[in-house]
Coordinates of C-alpha atoms in Angstrom, one line a residue:
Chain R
X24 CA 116.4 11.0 -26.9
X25 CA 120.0 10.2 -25.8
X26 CA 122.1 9.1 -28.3
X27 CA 124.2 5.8 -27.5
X28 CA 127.6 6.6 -27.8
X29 CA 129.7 2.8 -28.1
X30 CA 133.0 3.1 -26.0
X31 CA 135.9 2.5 -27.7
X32 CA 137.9 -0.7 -27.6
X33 CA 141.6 -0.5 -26.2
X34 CA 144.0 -1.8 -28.1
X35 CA 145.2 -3.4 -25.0
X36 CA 142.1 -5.4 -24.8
X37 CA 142.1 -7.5 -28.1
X38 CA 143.7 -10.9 -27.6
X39 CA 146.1 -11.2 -29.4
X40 CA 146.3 -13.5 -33.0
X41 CA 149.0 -15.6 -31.5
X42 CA 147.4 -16.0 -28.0
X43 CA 144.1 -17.1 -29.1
X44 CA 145.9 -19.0 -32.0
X45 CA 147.8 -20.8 -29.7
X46 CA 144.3 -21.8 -27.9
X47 CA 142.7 -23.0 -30.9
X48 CA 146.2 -25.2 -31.2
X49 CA 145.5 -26.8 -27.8
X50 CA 141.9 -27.5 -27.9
X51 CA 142.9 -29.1 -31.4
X52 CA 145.4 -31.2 -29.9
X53 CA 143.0 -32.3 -27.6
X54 CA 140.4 -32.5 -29.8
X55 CA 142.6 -34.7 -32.0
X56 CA 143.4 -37.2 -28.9
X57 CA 139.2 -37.6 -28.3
X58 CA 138.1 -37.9 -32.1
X59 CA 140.0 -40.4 -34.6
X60 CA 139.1 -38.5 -37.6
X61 CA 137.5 -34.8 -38.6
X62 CA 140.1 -32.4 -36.0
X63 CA 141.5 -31.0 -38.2
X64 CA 138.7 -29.4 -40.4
X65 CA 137.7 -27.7 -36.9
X66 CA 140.3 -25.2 -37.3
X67 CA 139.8 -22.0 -39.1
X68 CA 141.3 -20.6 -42.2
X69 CA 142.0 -17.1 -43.1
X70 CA 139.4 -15.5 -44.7
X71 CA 139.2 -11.5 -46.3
X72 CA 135.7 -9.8 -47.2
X73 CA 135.6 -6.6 -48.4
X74 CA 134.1 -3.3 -46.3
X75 CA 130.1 -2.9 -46.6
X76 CA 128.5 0.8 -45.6
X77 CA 126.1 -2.0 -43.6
X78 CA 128.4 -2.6 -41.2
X79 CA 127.9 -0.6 -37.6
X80 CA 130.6 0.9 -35.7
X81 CA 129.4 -0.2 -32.4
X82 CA 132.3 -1.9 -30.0
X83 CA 132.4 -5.6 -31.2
X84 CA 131.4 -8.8 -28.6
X85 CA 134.9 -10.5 -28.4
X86 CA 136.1 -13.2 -30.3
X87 CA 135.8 -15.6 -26.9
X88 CA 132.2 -14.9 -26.0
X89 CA 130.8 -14.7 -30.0
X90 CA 132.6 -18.9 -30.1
X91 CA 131.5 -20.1 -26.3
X92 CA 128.2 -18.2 -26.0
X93 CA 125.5 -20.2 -28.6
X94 CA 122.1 -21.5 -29.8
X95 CA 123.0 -24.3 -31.7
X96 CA 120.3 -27.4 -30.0
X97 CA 121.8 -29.6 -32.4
X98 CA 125.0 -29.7 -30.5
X99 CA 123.0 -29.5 -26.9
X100 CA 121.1 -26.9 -25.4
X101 CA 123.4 -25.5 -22.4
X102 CA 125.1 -21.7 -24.1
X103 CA 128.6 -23.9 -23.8
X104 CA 127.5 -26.4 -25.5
X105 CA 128.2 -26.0 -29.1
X106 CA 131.6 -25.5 -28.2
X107 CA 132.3 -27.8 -26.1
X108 CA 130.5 -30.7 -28.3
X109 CA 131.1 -29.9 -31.9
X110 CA 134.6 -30.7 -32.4
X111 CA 134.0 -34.1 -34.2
X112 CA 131.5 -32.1 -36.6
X113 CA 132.9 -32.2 -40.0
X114 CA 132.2 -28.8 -42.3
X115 CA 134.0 -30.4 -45.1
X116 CA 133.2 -31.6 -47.9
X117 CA 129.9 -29.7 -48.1
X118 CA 127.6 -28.4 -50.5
X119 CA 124.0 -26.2 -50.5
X120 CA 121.0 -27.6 -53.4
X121 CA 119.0 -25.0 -54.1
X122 CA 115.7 -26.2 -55.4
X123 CA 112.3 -25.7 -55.7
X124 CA 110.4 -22.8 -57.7
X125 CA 113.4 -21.9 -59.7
X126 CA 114.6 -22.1 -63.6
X127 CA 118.1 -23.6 -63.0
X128 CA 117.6 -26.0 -59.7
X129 CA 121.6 -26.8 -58.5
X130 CA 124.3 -27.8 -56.1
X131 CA 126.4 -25.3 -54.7
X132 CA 130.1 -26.6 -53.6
X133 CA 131.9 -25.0 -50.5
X134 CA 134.9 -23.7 -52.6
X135 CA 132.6 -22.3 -54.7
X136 CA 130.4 -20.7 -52.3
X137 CA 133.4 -19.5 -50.7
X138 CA 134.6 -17.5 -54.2
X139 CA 131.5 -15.5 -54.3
X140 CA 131.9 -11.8 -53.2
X141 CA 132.6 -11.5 -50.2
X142 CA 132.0 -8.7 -47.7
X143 CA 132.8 -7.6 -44.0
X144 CA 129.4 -7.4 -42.3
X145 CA 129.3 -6.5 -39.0
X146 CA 125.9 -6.8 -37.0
X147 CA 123.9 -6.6 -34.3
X148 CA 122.8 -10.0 -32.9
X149 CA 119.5 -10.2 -30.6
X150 CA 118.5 -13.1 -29.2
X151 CA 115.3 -13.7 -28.9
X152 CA 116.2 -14.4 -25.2
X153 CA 117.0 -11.2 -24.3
X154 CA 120.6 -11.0 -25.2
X155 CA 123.1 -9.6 -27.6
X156 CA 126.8 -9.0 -29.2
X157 CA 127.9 -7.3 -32.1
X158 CA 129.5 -9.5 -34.5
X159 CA 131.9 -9.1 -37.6
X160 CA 130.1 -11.4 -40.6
X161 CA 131.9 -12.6 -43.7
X162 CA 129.5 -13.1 -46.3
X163 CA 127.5 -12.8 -49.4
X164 CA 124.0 -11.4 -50.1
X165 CA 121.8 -14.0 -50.1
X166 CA 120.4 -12.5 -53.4
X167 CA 123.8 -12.9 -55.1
X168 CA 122.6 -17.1 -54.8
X169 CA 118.9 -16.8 -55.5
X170 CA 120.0 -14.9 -59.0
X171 CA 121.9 -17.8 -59.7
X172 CA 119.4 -20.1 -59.7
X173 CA 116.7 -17.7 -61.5
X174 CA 113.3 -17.9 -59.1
X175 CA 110.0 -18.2 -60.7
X176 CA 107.1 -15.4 -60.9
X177 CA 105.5 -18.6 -58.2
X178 CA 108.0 -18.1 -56.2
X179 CA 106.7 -16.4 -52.7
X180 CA 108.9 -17.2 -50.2
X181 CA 112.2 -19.3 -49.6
X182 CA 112.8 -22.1 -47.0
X183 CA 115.7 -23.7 -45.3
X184 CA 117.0 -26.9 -44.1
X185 CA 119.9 -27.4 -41.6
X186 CA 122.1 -31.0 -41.5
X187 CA 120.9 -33.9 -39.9
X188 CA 123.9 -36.0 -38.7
X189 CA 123.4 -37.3 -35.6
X190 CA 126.6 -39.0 -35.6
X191 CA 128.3 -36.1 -35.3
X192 CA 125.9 -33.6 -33.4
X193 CA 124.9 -35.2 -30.1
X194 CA 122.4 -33.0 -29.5
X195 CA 120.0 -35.7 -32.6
X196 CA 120.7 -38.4 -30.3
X197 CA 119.4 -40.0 -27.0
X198 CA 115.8 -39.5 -25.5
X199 CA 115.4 -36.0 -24.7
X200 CA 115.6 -33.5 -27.9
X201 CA 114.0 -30.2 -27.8
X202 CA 113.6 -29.9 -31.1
X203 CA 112.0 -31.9 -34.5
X204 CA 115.1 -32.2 -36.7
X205 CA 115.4 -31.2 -39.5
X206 CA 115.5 -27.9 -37.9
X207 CA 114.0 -25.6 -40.7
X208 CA 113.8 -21.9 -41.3
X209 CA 112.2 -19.8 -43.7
X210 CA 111.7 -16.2 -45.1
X211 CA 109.9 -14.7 -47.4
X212 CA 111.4 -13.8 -51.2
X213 CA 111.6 -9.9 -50.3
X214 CA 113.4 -10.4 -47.0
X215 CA 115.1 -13.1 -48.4
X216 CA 116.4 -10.8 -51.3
X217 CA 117.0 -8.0 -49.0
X218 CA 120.6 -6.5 -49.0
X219 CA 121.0 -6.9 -45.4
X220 CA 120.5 -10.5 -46.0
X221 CA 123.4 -12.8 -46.2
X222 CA 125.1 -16.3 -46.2
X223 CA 127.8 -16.1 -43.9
X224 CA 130.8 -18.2 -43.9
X225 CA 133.2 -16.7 -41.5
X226 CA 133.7 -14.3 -38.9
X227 CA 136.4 -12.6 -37.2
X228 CA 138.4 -12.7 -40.5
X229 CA 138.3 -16.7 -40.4
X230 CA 135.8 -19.3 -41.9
X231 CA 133.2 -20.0 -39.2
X232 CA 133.5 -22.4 -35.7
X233 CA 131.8 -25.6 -35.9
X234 CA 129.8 -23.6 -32.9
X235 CA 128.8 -21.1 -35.1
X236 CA 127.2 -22.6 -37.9
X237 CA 130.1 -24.0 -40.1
X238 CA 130.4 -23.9 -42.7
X239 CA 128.0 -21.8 -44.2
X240 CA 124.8 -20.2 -42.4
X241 CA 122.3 -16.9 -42.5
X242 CA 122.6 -13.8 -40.7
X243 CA 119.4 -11.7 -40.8
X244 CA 120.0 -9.5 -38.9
X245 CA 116.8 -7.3 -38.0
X246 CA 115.0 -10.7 -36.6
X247 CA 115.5 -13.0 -33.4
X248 CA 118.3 -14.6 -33.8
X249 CA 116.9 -18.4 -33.9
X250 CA 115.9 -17.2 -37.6
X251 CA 119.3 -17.3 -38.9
X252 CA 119.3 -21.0 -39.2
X253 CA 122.8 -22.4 -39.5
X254 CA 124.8 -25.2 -41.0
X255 CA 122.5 -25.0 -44.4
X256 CA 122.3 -27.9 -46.6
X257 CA 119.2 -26.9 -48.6
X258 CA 117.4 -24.0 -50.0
X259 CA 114.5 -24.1 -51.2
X260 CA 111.8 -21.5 -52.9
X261 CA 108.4 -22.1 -52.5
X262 CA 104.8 -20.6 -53.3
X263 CA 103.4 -21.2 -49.2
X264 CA 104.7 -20.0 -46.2
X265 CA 107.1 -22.2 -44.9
X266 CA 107.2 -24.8 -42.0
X267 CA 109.7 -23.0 -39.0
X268 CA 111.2 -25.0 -36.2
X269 CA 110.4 -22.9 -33.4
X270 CA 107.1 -21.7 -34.4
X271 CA 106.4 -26.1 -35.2
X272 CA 107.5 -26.3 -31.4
X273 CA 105.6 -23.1 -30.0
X274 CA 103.4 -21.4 -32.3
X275 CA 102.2 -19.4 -29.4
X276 CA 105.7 -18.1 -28.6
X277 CA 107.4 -17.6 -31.8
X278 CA 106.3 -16.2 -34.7
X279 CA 107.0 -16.1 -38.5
X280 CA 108.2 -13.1 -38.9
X281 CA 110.4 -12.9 -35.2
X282 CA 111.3 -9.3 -36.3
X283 CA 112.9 -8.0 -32.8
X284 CA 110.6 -5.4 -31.8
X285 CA 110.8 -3.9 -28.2
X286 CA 106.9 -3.2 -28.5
X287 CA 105.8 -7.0 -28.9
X288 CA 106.9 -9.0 -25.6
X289 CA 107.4 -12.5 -26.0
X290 CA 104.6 -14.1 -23.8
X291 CA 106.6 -15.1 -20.8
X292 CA 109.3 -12.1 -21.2
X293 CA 109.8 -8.6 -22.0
X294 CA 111.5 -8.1 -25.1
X295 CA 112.4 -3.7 -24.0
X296 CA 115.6 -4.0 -23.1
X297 CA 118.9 -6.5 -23.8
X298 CA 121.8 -7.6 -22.4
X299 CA 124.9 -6.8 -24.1
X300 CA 127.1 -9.8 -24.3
X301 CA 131.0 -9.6 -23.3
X302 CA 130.0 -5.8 -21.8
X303 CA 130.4 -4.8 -18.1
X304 CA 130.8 -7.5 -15.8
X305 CA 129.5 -9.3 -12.6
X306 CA 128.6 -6.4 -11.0
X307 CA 127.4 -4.1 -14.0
X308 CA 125.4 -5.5 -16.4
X309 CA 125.6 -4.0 -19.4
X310 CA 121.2 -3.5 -20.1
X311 CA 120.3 -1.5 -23.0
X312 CA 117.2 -0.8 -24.7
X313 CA 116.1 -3.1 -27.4
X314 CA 115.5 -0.8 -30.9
X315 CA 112.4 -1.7 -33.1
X316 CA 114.2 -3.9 -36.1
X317 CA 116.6 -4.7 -34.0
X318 CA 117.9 -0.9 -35.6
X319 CA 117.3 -1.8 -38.7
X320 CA 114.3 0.0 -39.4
X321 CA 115.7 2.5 -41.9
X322 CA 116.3 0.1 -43.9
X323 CA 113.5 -2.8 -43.5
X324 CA 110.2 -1.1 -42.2
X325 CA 109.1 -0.7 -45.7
X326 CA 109.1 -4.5 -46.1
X327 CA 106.3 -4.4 -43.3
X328 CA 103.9 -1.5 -43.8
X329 CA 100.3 -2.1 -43.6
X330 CA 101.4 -5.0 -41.4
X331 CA 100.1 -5.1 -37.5
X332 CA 103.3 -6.3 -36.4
X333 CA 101.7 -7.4 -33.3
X334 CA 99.5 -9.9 -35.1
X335 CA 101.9 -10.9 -36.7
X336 CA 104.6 -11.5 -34.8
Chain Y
X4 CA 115.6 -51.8 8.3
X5 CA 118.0 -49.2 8.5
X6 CA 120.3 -49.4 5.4
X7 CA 123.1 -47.4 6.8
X8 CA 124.7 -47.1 10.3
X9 CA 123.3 -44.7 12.4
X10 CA 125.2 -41.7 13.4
X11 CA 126.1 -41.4 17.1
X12 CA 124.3 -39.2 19.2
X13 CA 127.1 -36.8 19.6
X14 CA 127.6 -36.1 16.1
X15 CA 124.1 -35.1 15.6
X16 CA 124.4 -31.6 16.3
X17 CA 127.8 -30.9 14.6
X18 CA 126.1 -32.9 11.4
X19 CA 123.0 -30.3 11.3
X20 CA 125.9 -27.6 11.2
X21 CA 127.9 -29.1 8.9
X22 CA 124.8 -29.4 6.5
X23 CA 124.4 -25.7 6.6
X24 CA 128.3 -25.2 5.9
X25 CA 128.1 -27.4 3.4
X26 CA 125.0 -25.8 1.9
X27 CA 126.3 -23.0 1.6
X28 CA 129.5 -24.2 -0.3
X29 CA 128.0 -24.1 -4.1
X30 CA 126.5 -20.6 -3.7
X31 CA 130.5 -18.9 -2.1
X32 CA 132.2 -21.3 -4.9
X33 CA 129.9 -20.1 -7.6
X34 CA 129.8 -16.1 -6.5
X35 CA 133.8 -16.7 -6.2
X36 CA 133.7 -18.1 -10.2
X37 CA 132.2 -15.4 -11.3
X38 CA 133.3 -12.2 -9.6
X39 CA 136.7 -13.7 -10.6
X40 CA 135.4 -14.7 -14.5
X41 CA 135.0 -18.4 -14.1
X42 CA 131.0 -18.2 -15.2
X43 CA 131.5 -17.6 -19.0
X44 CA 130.2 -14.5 -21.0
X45 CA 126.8 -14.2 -19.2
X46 CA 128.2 -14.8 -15.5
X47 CA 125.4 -13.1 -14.1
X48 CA 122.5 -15.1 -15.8
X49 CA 124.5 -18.1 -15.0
X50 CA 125.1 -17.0 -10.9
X51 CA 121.2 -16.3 -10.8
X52 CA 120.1 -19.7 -12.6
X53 CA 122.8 -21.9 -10.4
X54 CA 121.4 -20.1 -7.3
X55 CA 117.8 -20.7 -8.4
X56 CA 118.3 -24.5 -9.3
X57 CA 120.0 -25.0 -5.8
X58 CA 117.0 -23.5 -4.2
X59 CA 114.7 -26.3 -6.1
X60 CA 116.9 -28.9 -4.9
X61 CA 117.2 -27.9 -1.4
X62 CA 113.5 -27.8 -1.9
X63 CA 113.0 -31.5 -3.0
X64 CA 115.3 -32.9 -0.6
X65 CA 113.1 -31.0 2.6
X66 CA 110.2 -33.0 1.1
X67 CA 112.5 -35.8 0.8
X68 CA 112.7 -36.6 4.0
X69 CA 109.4 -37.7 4.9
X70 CA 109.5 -40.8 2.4
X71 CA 112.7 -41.4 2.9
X72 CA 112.0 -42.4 6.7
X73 CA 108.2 -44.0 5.7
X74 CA 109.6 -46.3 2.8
X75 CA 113.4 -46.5 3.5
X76 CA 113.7 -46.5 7.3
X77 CA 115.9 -43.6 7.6
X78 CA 115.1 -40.7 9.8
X79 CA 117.0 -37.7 9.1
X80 CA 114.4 -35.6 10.5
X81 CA 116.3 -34.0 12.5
X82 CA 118.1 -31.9 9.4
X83 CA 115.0 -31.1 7.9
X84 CA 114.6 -28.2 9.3
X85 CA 118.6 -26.8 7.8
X86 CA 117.2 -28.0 4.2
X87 CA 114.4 -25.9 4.3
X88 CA 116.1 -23.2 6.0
X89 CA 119.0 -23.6 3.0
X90 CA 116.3 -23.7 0.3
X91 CA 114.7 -20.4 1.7
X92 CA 118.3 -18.6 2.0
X93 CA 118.7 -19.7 -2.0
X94 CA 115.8 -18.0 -3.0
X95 CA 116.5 -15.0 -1.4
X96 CA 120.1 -14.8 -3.3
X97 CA 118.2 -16.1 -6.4
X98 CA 116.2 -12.8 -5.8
X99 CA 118.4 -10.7 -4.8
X100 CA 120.8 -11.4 -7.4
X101 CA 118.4 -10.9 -10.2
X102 CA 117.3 -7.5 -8.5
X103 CA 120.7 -6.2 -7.9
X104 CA 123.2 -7.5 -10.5
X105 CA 120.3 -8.4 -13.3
X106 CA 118.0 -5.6 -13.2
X107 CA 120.6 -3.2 -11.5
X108 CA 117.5 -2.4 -9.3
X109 CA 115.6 -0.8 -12.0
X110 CA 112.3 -0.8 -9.6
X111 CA 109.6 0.7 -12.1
X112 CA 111.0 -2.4 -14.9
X113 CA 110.9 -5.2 -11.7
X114 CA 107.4 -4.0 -10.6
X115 CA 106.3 -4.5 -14.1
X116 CA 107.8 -7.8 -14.5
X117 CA 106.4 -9.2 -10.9
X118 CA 103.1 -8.0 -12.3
X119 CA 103.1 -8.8 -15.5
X120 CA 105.3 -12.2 -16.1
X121 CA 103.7 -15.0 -14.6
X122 CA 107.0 -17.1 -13.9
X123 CA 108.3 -14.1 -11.8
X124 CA 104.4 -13.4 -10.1
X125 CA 105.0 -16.8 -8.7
X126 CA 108.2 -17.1 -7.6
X127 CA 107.7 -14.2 -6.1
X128 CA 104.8 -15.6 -4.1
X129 CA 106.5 -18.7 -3.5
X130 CA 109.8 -16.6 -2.2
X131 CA 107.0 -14.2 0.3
X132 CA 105.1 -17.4 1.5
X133 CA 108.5 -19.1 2.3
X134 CA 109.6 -16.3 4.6
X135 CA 106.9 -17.0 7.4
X136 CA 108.3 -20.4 7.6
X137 CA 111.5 -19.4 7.7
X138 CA 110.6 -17.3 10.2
X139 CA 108.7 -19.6 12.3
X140 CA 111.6 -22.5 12.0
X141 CA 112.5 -22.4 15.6
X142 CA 112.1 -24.5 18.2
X143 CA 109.9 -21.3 20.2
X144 CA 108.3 -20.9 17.1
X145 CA 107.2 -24.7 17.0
X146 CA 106.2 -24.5 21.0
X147 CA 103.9 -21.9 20.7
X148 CA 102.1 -22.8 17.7
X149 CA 101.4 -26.1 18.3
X150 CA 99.1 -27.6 15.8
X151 CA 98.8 -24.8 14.2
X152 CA 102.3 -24.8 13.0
X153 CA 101.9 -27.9 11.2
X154 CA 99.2 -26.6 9.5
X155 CA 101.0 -23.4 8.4
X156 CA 104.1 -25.1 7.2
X157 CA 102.3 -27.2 4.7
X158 CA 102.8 -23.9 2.7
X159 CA 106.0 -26.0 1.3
X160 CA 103.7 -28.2 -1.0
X161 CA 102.6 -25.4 -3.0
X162 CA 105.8 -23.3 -2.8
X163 CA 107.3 -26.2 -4.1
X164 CA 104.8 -26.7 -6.8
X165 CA 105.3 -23.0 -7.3
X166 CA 109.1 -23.2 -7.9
X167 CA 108.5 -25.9 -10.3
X168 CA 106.2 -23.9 -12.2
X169 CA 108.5 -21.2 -12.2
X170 CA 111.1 -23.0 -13.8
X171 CA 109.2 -24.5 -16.2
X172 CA 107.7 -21.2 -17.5
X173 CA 111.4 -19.6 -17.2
X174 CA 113.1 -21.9 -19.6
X175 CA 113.1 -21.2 -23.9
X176 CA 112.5 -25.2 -24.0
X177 CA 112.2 -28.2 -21.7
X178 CA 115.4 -30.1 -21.8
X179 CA 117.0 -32.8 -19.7
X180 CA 117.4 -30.7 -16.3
X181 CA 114.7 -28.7 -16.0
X182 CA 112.6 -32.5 -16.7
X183 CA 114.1 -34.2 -14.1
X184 CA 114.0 -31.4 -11.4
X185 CA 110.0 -31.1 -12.2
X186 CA 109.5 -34.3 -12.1
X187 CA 111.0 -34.6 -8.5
X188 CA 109.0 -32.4 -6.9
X189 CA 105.8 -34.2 -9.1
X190 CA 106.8 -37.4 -7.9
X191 CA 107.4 -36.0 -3.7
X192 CA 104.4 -34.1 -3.7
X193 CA 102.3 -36.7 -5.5
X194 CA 103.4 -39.0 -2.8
X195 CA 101.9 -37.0 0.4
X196 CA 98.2 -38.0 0.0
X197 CA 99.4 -41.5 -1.1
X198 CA 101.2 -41.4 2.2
X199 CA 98.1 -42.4 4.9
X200 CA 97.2 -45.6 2.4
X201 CA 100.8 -46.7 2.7
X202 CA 101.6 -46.2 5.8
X203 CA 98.4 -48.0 6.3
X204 CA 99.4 -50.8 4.3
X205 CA 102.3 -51.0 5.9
X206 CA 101.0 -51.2 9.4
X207 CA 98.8 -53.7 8.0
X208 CA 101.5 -56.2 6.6
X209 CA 104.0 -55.7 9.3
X210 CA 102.2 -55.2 12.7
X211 CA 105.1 -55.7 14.8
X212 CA 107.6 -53.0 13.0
X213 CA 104.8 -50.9 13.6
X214 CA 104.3 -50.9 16.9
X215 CA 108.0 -50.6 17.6
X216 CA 108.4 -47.7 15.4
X217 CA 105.4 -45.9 17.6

């Protein structure tokens, strides 16, 4: 089998900090002229993790396409819009209840969430649709939180809850919604306590876009991405599988589980190969084949085996 | 009943070209956008949707045209014929976009997807049964089939029903566009076997506009 050598990134390439700062600047300053209130919070601070051996070497999707190419249905369905519609959301204050099957049920504040140990993850991201980018994490093992709270013996798997605030994420208003808010998540406790699994709250060295799940999401990052469910304002563990938005919407389609695996095509597409986001161009796509785990397997097959991955999907 | 004034008789022909010119505007604007970067991250995905969508609504405005002139008065017949065409020239950059640029012509993966993805199975039918019609859009064409020919374009009703259904089955979740493109076509095809007990009804009310209009 060929072995996928990444090219390397010139350092001609990167945008540079001031340039893309300089951005940010503007489409704050014209963010501020639209909304009366909650601009400011939009922009990023500066944020440090420390190196993790889980991080991959691979080239890194850039900054640009990681903050203008999203999932986020809560801010519209269209890949632009997430950016383009959540600069009224407001990150801040926030804080995560963690509740449920646990000995010491709580409320987690953002500045304390933000103190925990942090690490440099960088990951593969696939889409469920067929796409994908590479993307440098800050986080925290999820398991660093669950210990926290000390989980019960009853305890089976762990759910998730993302904000409902229409006000501020157009995507809950009007007629047409795609999706039953609030949009939910869930995995079980071994996946959950996995060390690949984290809470993110920033990437690129800064706390996360408003696009990207501000301020504080998941990143698993050997399933489709739709099960890293973002902005999280609740956590809970529970003895029965959990409720999952897309599965709710398509239980046909999307699975529990939604490990990527190149073997089990979704039933409309082929789930083989991906496209690389922010490689090649108009005229070469960048298609690669799509690895079982997402190439994760070293490290989470063993969470599956017995299991017909097929069935359950 | 005309609503609005009636082109002169000159202008006719320079209109039907002007349609095609015009047509063709979104699919150069939107090739220029994105062999220059204007598309976003995914410029390809976003050429081949655009293209696609154009195609659908080049396809509901050819079946536009008949209830536009039975229940408005207006008869733009006469550029019928370049919305069709311009529909059938959007699918085949649809197509040929997602066989060159998406699939880089990687013909063992696009035989496999036309045979075993449903959404692509039937647009490709839809784009094969729209190239006899194409074909046949001349005025020879129409000459020498006579009857026959109207019976052999009717093909649009369910290659418009097939685009539809293509589109549905193509997208992760229904939202607002894909709903009120699908419901277009539900709405102009559900109309043609309403059309003889209207036009009936019509007659019926208004004798004298009918008889004129014969």
């Amino acid at each position: 089998m060929p072995v996928y050598h990444p090219p390397r990134i010139a350092a001609s390439e990167i945008t540079p900090r001031e340039i893309y700062m300089s951005r940010r600047k503007f489409m704050g300053t014209a963010a501020a002229g639209l909304v009366v209130a909650g601009a400011s919070s939009a922009l990023a601070a500066p944020l440090a993790g420390s190196p993790s051996t889980f991080s991959t070497d691979e080239t890194l999707t850039p900054k640009e396409a990681v903050t203008s190419y999203n999932n986020f249905y809560e801010f519209g369905t269209a890949k632009s819009d997430p950016a383009q519609n959540s600069g009224q959301f407001d990150p801040l204050p926030w804080s995560v209840k963690v509740d449920g099957l646990v000995g010491k049920p709580r409320e987690f504040g953002m500045d304390e969430l933000i103190k925990m140990p942090l690490e440099d993850r960088v990951y593969r991201l696939r889409c469920v649709e067929g796409w994908s980018m590479v993307i440098p994490w800050i986080g925290f093992p999820l398991a660093a939180l669950l210990d926290q709270v000390e989980p019960l013996g009853s305890a089976k798997y762990v759910s998730f809850e993302t904000i409902v605030r229409p006000e501020q994420m157009p995507g809950q208003t009007g007629f047409f919604q795609p999706l039953e808010w609030p949009y939910v998540e869930g995995l079980r406790l071994d996946e959950a306590r996995h060390p690949l699994t984290i809470l993110a709250v920033g990437l690129y060295g800064e706390t996360l876009p408003n696009q990207n799940g501000a301020p504080i999401r998941l990143v698993v990052p050997w399933k489709y991405g739709f099960k890293s469910i973002k902005s999280i304002v609740k956590i809970s563990l529970v003895e029965e599988q959990p409720q999952t938005t897309w599965k709710n919407s398509n239980a046909r389609e999307y699975g529990f589980y939604s490990n990527v695996n190149p073997e089990v095509d979704h039933p409309r597409w082929s789930q083989a190969t991906e496209q690389r986001i922010g490689e090649g161009g108009f005229f070469s796509v960048a298609n690669r084949p799509t690895l079982k785990f997402n190439g994760y397997a070293d490290e989470v097959a063993s969470l599956y085996e017995g299991m017909d991955l097929k069935a359950n999907f | 009943m005309t609503v609005i004034p009636s082109l002169p008789r000159r202008l006719h022909g320079p209109s039907i070209w002007a349609l095609y010119v015009i047509g063709l505007c979104p699919a150069a604007w939107y090739f220029y956008q994105g062999a220059t970067g204007g598309l976003g991250v995914n410029p390809v995905k976003t050429f081949e949707h655009l293209l696609g969508i154009w195609a659908l609504r080049f396809l509901i405005a050819t079946l536009a045209i008949t209830p536009l002139r039975d229940i408005a008065g207006i008869n733009w017949l006469r550029y019928r014929r370049g919305l069709g065409l311009l529909a059938f020239y959007y699918v085949l950059m649809h197509f040929a976009v997602w066989l060159i640029l998406d699939r880089g012509l990687d013909f063992s993966s696009i035989a496999g997807d036309i045979v075993k993805r449903p959404y692509i199975t039937i647009g490709m039918v839809c784009l094969v049964s729209l190239a006899p019609l194409a074909a046949t859009s001349n005025n020879w064409s129409i000459r020498r089939l006579g009857p026959r020919w109207s019976k052999l374009h009717q093909l649009i009703y369910p290659v418009a029903l097939g685009g539809a259904l293509h589109y549905l089955l193509a997208v992760k979740s229904v939202t607002f566009q894909p709903f009120i493109h699908i419901a277009l076509v539900a709405v102009l095809l559900a109309y043609r076997p309403l059309r003889k007990p209207f036009l009936g009804w019509k007659r019926g009310s208004k004798p004298s506009v009918a008889r004129a209009t014969r």
